[in-house]
CSV table of C-alpha atoms and ligand atoms in Angstrom, one decimal:
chain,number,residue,atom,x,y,z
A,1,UNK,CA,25.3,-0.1,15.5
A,2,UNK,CA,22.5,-2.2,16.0
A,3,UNK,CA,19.1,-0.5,14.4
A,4,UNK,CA,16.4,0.1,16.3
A,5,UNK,CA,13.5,-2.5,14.8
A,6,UNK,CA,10.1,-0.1,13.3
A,7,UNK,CA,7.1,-2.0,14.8
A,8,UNK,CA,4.7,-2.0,12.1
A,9,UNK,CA,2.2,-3.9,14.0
A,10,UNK,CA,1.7,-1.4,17.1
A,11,UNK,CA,1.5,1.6,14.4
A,12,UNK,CA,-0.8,-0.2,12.6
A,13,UNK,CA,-2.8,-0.7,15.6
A,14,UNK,CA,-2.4,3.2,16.7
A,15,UNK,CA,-3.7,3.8,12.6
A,16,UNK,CA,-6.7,1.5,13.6
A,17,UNK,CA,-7.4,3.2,16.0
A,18,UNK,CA,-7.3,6.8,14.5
A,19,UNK,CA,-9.4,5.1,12.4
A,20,UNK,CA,-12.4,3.9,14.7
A,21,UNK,CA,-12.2,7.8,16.3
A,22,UNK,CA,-13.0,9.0,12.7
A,23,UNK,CA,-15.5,6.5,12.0
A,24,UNK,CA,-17.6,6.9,14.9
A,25,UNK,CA,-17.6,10.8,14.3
A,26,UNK,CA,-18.5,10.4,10.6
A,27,UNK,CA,-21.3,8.3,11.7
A,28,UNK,CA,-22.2,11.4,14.6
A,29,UNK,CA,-22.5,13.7,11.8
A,30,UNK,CA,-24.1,11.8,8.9
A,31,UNK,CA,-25.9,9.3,10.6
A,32,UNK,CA,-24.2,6.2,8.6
A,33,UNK,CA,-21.2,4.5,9.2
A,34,UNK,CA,-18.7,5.0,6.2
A,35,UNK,CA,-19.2,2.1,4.1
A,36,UNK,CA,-16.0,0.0,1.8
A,37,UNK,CA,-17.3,-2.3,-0.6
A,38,UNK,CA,-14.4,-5.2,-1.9
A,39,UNK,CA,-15.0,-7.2,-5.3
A,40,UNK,CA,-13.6,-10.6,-5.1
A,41,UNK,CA,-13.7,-11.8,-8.8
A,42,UNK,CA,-12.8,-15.8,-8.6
A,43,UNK,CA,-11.3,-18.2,-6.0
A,44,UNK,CA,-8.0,-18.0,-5.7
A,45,UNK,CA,-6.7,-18.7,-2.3
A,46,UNK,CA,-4.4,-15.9,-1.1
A,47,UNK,CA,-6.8,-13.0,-2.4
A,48,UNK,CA,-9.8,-14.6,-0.6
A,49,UNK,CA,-7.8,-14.4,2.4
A,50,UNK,CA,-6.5,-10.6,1.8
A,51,UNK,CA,-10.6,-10.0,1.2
A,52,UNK,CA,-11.5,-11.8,4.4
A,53,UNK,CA,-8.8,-9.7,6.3
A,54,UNK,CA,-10.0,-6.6,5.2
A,55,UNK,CA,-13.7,-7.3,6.0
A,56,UNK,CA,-12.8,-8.0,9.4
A,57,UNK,CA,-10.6,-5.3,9.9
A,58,UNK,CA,-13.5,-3.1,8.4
A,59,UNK,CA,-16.4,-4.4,11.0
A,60,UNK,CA,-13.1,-3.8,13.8
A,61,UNK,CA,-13.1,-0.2,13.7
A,62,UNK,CA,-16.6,0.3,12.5
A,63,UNK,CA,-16.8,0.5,8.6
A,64,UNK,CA,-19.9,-0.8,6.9
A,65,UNK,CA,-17.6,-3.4,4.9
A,66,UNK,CA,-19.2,-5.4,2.1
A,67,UNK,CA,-17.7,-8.5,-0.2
A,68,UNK,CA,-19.0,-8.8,-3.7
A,69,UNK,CA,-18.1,-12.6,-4.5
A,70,UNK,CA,-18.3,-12.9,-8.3
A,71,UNK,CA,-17.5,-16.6,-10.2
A,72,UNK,CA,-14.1,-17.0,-11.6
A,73,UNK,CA,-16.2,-17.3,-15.1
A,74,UNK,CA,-18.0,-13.8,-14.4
A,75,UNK,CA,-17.1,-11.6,-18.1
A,76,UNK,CA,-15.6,-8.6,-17.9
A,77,UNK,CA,-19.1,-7.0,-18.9
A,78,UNK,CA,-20.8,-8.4,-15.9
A,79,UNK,CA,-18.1,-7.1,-13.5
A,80,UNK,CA,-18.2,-3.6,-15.3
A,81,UNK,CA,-21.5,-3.6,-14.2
A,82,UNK,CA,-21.2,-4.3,-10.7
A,83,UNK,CA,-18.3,-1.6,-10.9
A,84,UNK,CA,-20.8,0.6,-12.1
A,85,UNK,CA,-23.6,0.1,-10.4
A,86,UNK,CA,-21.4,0.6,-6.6
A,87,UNK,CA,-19.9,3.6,-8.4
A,88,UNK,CA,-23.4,5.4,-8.8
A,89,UNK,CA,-24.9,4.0,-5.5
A,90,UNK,CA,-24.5,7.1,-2.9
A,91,UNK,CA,-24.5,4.9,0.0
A,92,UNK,CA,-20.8,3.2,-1.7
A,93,UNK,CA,-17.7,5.2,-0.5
A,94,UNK,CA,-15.1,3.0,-1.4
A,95,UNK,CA,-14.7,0.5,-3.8
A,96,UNK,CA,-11.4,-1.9,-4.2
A,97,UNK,CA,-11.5,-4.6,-6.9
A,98,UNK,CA,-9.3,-6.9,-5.8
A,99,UNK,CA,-6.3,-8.0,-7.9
A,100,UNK,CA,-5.2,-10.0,-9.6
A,101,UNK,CA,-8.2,-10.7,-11.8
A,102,UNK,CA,-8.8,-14.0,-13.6
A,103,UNK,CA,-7.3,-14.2,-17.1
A,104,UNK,CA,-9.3,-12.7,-19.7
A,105,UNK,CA,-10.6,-10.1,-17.3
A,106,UNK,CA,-8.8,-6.8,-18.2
A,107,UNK,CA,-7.4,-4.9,-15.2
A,108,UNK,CA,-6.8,-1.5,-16.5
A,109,UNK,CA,-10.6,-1.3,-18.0
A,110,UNK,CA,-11.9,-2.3,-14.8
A,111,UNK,CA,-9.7,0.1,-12.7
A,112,UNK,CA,-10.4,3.1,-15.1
A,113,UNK,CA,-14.0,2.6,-14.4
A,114,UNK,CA,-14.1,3.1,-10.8
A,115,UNK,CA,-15.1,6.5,-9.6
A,116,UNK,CA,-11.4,8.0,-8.8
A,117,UNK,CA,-13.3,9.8,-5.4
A,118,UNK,CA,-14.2,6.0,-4.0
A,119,UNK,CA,-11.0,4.7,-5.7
A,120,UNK,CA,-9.7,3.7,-2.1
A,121,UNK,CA,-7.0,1.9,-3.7
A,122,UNK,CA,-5.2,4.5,-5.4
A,123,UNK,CA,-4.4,3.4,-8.2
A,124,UNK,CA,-7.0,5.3,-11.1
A,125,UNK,CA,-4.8,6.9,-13.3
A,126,UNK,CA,-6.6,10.0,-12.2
A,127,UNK,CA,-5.1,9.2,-8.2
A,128,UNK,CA,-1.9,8.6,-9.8
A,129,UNK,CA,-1.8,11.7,-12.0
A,130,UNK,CA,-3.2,13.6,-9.0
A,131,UNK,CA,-0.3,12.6,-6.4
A,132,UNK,CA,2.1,12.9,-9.6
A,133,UNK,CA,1.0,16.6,-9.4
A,134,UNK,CA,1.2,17.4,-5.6
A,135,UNK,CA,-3.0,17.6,-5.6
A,136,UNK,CA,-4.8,15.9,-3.1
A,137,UNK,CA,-6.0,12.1,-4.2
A,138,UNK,CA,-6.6,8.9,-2.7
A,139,UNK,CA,-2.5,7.8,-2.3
A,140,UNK,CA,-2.4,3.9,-2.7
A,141,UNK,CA,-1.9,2.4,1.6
A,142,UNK,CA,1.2,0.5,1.6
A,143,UNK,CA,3.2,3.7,0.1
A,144,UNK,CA,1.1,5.8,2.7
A,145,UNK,CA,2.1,2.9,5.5
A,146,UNK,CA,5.7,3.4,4.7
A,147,UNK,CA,5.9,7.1,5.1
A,148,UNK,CA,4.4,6.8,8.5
A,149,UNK,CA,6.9,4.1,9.5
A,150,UNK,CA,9.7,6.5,8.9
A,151,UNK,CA,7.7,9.4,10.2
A,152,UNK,CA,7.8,7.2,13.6
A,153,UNK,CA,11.8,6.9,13.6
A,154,UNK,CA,11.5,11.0,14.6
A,155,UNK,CA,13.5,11.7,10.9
A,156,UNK,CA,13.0,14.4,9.2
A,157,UNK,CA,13.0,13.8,5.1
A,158,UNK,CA,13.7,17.2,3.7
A,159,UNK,CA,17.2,17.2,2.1
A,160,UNK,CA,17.6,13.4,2.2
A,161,UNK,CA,18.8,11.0,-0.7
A,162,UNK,CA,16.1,8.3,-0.5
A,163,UNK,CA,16.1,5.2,-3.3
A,164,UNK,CA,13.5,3.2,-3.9
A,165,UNK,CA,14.1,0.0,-5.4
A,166,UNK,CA,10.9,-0.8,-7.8
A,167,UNK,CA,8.8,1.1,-9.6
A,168,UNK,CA,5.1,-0.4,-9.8
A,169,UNK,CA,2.3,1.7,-9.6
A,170,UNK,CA,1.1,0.0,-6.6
A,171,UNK,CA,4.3,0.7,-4.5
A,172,UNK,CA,7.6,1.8,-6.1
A,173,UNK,CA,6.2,5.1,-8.1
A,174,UNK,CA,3.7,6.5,-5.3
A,175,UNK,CA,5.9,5.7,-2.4
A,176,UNK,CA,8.8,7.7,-4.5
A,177,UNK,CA,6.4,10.7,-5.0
A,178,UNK,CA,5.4,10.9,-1.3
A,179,UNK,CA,9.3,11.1,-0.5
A,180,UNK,CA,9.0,13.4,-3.3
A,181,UNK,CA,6.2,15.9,-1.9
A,182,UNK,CA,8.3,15.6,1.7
A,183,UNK,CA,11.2,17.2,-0.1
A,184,UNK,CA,14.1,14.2,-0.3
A,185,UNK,CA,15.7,13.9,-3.0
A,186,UNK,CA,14.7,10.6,-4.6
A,187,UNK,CA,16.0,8.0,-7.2
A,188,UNK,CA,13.9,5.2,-8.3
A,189,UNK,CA,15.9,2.1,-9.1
A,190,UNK,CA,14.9,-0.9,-10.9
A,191,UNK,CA,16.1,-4.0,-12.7
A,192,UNK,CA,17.8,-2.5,-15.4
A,193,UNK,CA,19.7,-0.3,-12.8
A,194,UNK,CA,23.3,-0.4,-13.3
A,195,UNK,CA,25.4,-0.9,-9.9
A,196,UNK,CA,22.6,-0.8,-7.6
A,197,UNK,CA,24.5,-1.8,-4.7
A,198,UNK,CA,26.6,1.6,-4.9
A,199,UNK,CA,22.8,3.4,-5.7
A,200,UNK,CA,21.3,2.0,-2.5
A,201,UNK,CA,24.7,2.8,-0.8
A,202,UNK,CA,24.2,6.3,-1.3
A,203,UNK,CA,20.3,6.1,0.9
A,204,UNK,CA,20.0,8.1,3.7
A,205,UNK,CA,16.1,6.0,3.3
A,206,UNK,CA,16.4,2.8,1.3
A,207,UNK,CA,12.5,1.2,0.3
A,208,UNK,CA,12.9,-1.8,-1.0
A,209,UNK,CA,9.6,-3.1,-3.0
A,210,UNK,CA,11.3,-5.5,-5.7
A,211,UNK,CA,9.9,-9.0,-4.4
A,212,UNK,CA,13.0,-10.8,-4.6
A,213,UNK,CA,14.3,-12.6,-1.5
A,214,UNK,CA,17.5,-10.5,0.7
A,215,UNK,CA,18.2,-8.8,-2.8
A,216,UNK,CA,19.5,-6.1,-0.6
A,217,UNK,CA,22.6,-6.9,1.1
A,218,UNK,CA,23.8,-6.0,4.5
A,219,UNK,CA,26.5,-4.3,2.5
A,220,UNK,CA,24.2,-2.0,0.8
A,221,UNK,CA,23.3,-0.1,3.6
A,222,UNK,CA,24.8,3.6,4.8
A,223,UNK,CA,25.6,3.5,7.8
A,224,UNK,CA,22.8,5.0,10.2
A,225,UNK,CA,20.3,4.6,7.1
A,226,UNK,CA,16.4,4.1,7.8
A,227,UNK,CA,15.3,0.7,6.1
A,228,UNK,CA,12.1,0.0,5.1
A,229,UNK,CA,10.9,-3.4,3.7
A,230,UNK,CA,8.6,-4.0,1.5
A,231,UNK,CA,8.9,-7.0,-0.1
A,232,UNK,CA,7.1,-10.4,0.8
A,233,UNK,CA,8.6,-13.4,-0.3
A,234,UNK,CA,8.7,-17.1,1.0
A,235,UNK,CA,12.2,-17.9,2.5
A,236,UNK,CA,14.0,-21.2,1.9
A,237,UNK,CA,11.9,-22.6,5.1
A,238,UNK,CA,8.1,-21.5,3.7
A,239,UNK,CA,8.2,-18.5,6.0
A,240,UNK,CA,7.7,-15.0,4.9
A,241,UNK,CA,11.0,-12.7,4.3
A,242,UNK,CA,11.5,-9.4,2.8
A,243,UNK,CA,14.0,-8.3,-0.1
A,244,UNK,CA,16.5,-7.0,2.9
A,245,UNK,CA,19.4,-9.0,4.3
A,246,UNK,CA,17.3,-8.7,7.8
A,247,UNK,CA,20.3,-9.7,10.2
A,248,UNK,CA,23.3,-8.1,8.3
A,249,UNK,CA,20.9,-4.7,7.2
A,250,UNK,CA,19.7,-4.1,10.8
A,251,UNK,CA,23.9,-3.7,11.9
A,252,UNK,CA,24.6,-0.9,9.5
A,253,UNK,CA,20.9,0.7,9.6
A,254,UNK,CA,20.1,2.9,12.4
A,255,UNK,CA,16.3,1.7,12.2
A,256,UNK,CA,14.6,-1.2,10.1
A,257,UNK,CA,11.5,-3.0,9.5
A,258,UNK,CA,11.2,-6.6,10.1
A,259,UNK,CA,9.3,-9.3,8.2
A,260,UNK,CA,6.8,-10.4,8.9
A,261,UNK,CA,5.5,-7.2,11.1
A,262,UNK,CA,6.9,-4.3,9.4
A,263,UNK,CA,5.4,-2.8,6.4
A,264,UNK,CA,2.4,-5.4,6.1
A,265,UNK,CA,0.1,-4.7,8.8
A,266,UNK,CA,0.0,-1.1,7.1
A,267,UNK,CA,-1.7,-1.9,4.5
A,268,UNK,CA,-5.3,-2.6,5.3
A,269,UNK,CA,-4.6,-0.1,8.2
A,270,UNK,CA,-4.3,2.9,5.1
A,271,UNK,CA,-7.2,1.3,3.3
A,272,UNK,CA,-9.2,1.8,6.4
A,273,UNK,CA,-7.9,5.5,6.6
A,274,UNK,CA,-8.6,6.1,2.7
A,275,UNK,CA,-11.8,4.6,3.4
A,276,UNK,CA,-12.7,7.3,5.9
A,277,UNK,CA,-11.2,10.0,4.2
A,278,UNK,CA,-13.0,8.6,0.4
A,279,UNK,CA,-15.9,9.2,2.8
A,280,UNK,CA,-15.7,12.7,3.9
A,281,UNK,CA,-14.6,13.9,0.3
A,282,UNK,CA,-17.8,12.9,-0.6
A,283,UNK,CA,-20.1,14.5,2.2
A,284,UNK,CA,-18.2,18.0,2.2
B,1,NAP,P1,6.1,-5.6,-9.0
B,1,NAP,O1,5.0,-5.0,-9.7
B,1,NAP,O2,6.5,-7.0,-9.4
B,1,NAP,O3,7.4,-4.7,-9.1
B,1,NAP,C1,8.7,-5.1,-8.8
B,1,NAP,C2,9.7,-4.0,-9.1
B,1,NAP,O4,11.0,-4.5,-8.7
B,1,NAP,C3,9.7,-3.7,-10.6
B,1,NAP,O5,9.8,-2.3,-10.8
B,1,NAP,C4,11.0,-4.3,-11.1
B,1,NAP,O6,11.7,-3.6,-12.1
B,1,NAP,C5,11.9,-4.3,-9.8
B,1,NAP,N1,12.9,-5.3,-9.8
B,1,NAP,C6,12.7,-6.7,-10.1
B,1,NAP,N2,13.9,-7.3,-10.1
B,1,NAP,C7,14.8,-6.4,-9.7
B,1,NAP,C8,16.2,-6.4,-9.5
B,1,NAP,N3,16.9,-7.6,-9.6
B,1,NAP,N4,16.8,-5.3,-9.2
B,1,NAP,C9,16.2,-4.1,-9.0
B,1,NAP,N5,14.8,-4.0,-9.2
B,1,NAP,C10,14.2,-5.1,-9.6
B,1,NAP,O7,5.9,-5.7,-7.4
B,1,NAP,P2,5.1,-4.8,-6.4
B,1,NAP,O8,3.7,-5.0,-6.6
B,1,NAP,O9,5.7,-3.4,-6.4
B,1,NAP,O10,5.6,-5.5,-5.0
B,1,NAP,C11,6.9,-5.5,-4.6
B,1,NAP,C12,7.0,-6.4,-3.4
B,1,NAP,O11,6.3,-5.8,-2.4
B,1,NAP,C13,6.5,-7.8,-3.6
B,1,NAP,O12,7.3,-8.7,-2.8
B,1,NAP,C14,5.1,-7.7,-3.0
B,1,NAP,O13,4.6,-9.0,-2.5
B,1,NAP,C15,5.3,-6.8,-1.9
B,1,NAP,N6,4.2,-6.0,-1.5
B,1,NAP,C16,3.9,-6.0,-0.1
B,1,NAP,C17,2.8,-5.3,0.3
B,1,NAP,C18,2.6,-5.2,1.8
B,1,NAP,O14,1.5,-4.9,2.2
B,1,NAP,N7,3.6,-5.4,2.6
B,1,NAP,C19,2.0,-4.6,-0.6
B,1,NAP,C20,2.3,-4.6,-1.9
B,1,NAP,C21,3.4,-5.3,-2.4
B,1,NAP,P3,11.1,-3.5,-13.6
B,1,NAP,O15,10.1,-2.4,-13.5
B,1,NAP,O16,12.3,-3.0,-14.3
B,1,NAP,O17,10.6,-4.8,-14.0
């Protein structure tokens, strides 16, 4: 079997444009356009290009998008303040700090301090504890990207055995509860997981989100399974690969994602959604 190869960047565009049809009819009924304010605390080189990336793809499908550009030698009381300050503006529906911070900066405080309602990110422990609960909450993107990837390969998830393999709170545990709430039957693996090629063996959906290079062998794989990559990690020629055995994975899967193209064009497509939908929370 040769698996049939998820495009992540022509859902991501369909998302976008979802996206810009919700915008424009948030801005019909409340007269603003939905507005996404980023906090870029520093100057390190691969966050100022995830920031850049996200404005533009903001202005694309017609979110106000804003950049807060703070000195790497800002304290943590100054950026508390511009947290607070964008959480109490009304105009501000979502708010993503981006991480990781400079040393000395402490990521939980600043997290906890953002308004869970414009927490567009996902990850306030109130979000967490929300989606942890099967309540409504802002659900961090890439876990929400992931779901719709396999929601495109036509399966249905009730009654599956799905493992994910990692278990941040950025990807591993929400992306295990959304499996969760669409009734498979999940097991989170991670590296103290004993045999874990007979664990990912036993996926019917195997998420990988460990961030260590073709981890995942080919041999891993059921037979028919749905793959989805998460991982993004520089290959032995500087170019991007995921945690999966790519070549070897996509004979035994019956559907995969590829990296580059896969899982990381959902990303800032979510944040755009969670943007929108922070937006109308707030106006209801
Ligand atoms: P993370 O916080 O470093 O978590 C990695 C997880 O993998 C941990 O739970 C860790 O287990 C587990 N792990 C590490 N080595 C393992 C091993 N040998 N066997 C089994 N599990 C192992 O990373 P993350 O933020 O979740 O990100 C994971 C990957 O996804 C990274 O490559 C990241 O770049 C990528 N990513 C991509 C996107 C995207 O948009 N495509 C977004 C976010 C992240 P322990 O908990 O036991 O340490």
């Amino acid at each position: 079997m040769t698996a049939t190869i998820i495009d992540g960047k022509a859902v991501a565009a369909r998302v976008r444009a979802e996206v810009a049809l919700e915008t424009s009819q948030f801005r019909d009924a409340h007269g603003r356009a939905p507005s996404l304010h980023v906090v870029l605390v520093g100057d390190d080189p691969a966050s100022q290009v995830y920031v850049r990336n996200k404005e533009k793809a903001a202005r694309d499908v017609g979110i106000d998008g804003v950049t807060h550009r703070l000195a790497a030698t800002t304290s943590e009381a100054e950026l508390l303040a511009l947290v607070d300050q964008l959480t109490n503006d009304d105009g501000v529906d979502g708010i993503l700090v981006q991480m990781p911070l400079p040393k000395g900066l402490s990521e939980h405080r600043v997290l906890d301090r953002i308004a869970p309602s414009k927490d567009v990110d996902g990850l306030h422990p109130v979000n967490a504890g929300l989606l942890a609960s099967g309540r409504e909450a802002l659900v961090p993107c890439t876990p929400q990207g992931c779901i719709r990837l396999i929601d495109e390969t036509g399966t249905e998830l009730r009654g599956l055995r799905a493992v994910v393999v990692g278990r941040s709170i950025l990807v591993g545990k929400p992306v295990a509860q959304l499996l969760l709430a669409r009734h498979a039957t999940v097991t989170i693996a991670h590296s103290r997981t004993r045999d874990l090629a007979d664990v990912c063996r036993s996926a019917d959906v195997l998420v990988a989100a460990v961030g260590k290079l073709r981890l995942i062998k080919g041999d891993w794989i059921k037979p028919g399974a749905i793959v989805i990559d998460v991982g993004m990690n520089k290959g032995e020629d500087g170019k991007l690969c995921g945690d999966v055995d790519y070549g070897p994975a996509s004979e035994a899967a019956r559907a995969i994602t590829p990296v580059p193209g896969g899982v990381g064009p959902m990303t800032i497509a979510y944040l755009l959604k969670n943007t929108v939908a922070a937006a109308r929370a707030r106006v209801a």
